[in-house]
Amino acid sequence: MAPDALPVSQMPAVPPRILLGPGPSNANPRVLQAMSSSMIGYLDPDFMLIMNEVSELLRRVYQTDESLTFALSGTGSSGMEAGLSSLLEPGDTVVMCIYGFFCERMVDMATRVGANVVPLRAEWGKPFPEDLLEEELGKHAKVKLVTAIHAETSTGVRQPLEGISALAKAHDALFMVDAVTSLGGNEVAVDDWDIDYCYSATQKCLGCPPGLSPVAVSPRAHDTVKSRDSKPVSWYLDLALNANYWGFDRVYHHTAPVSMILALREGLRIVLEEGLESRFERHRRNADALRAGLDALGMEAVVPREHALDQITPLWIPEGVDDDTVRGMLLREHNIEMGKGLGALAGRVWRVGLMGESSRAEYVLGLLSALEDILPRVGYEVPQGAGVGAASKSLSTA
Ligand SMILES: Cc1ncc(COP(=O)(O)O)c(C=O)c1O
């Protein structure tokens, strides 16, 4: 029977999954509770105080004193599109560091804006080589913007940003960073790294559902948006208009998603209660344990540890093993979601996300135990107990 023909009483409930994919990750129960608070007007003076708190908490998580911090109504892609369509005008040159699936999404968006897009494509699965950028910047009289992704979720590489930022600044360009998968799981130091525009998403390392894109806008980026010759093509994602609503002017822009803003406030409080350093350390410890377990099962991560992210670990699918079958068995038999590969890595890798609420030792052990159960049944023998044992040992010595 088609799902829409089912009697209401038989509609499926939302199963309580363990979300170990690229996001959404599990939401903290306190966050879900905050979302069920009573409704309040988006211009209510008490809601304004809540928005102030969200901005302040974001400032701390983004490690910035200088930038405006607020949240766009939309998922991470809205932060990406708001930055590109607000900072770039048609004909402006943008040099884009490209090393994964989401970098390519940026190219698509910047092209739609009508910018002069210069994509610098480098090998997926490795940090972007800065000399490529240096050489390219030397060829242009004026570059408006340089872009990079801190945590490429498609490859699992942690991209160092200081060098790219220094090159952008040496050429008087603005620097835009995607921190969708890093914020809350890795250090993102907006002021120290001289980032002009940084955006993230609520559903990964911040422990909230998808729906908002928290951003940090430097004074220089804000001035750039305010002094454009032409209006940004997107009204909804105009950074200056959104900043007006979140800033002192409180000018009505659109009906803010009140419950999501309450969720973000709670999520950020939880991040800061844990402490940024302890949170990063938790992500590191659990990623180490996962890698130790996979290694013991003879499975190989795509990215060597020194360049790897802690919150997402792509691993090569063993020869002869079917991608969908294993992920399906994990979901149906063990209630665990694991991610599939994207773009050039589709069908070749699985991606294990240990982000925010989902970065827990018991989930690492549960996943390894489930893989030890499933893999021999699909033709890939593994030493029983070896993965769980190695991960336990890693956790106990961490
Ligand atoms: C690095 C990166 N950037 C951008 C996005 C897009 O975010 P969203 O799916 O929330 O729109 C994602 C989503 O996974 C991502 O991983």
PDB file of C-alpha atoms in Angstrom, residues 281-293 354 359-366 368 387-398:
ATOM      1  CA  GLU A 281      39.476  16.373  22.490  1.00  0.00           C
ATOM      2  CA  ARG A 282      36.365  14.156  22.688  1.00  0.00           C
ATOM      3  CA  HIS A 283      36.053  14.216  18.892  1.00  0.00           C
ATOM      4  CA  ARG A 284      39.764  13.348  18.568  1.00  0.00           C
ATOM      5  CA  ARG A 285      39.610  10.480  21.073  1.00  0.00           C
ATOM      6  CA  ASN A 286      36.597   8.851  19.430  1.00  0.00           C
ATOM      7  CA  ALA A 287      38.043   9.229  15.919  1.00  0.00           C
ATOM      8  CA  ASP A 288      41.277   7.584  17.088  1.00  0.00           C
ATOM      9  CA  ALA A 289      39.284   4.685  18.525  1.00  0.00           C
ATOM     10  CA  LEU A 290      37.290   4.282  15.318  1.00  0.00           C
ATOM     11  CA  ARG A 291      40.462   4.228  13.248  1.00  0.00           C
ATOM     12  CA  ALA A 292      42.095   1.695  15.565  1.00  0.00           C
ATOM     13  CA  GLY A 293      39.016  -0.527  15.217  1.00  0.00           C
ATOM     14  CA  LEU A 354      31.214  11.152  14.732  1.00  0.00           C
ATOM     15  CA  SER A 359      30.708  11.438  18.780  1.00  0.00           C
ATOM     16  CA  ARG A 360      30.424   8.916  21.597  1.00  0.00           C
ATOM     17  CA  ALA A 361      32.615   5.979  22.585  1.00  0.00           C
ATOM     18  CA  GLU A 362      29.613   3.654  22.833  1.00  0.00           C
ATOM     19  CA  TYR A 363      28.593   4.460  19.253  1.00  0.00           C
ATOM     20  CA  VAL A 364      32.113   3.708  18.011  1.00  0.00           C
ATOM     21  CA  LEU A 365      32.036   0.336  19.763  1.00  0.00           C
ATOM     22  CA  GLY A 366      28.475  -0.340  18.577  1.00  0.00           C
ATOM     23  CA  LEU A 368      32.454  -1.813  15.014  1.00  0.00           C
ATOM     24  CA  GLY A 387      37.723  -4.120  15.949  1.00  0.00           C
ATOM     25  CA  VAL A 388      35.918  -3.645  19.235  1.00  0.00           C
ATOM     26  CA  GLY A 389      39.018  -4.764  21.148  1.00  0.00           C
ATOM     27  CA  ALA A 390      41.325  -2.332  19.372  1.00  0.00           C
ATOM     28  CA  ALA A 391      38.888   0.541  19.812  1.00  0.00           C
ATOM     29  CA  SER A 392      38.433  -0.243  23.527  1.00  0.00           C
ATOM     30  CA  LYS A 393      42.171  -0.288  23.974  1.00  0.00           C
ATOM     31  CA  SER A 394      42.517   3.021  22.172  1.00  0.00           C
ATOM     32  CA  LEU A 395      39.817   4.561  24.370  1.00  0.00           C
ATOM     33  CA  SER A 396      41.345   3.260  27.571  1.00  0.00           C
ATOM     34  CA  THR A 397      44.808   4.579  26.732  1.00  0.00           C
ATOM     35  CA  ALA A 398      43.622   7.941  25.375  1.00  0.00           C
TER      36      ALA A 398
END
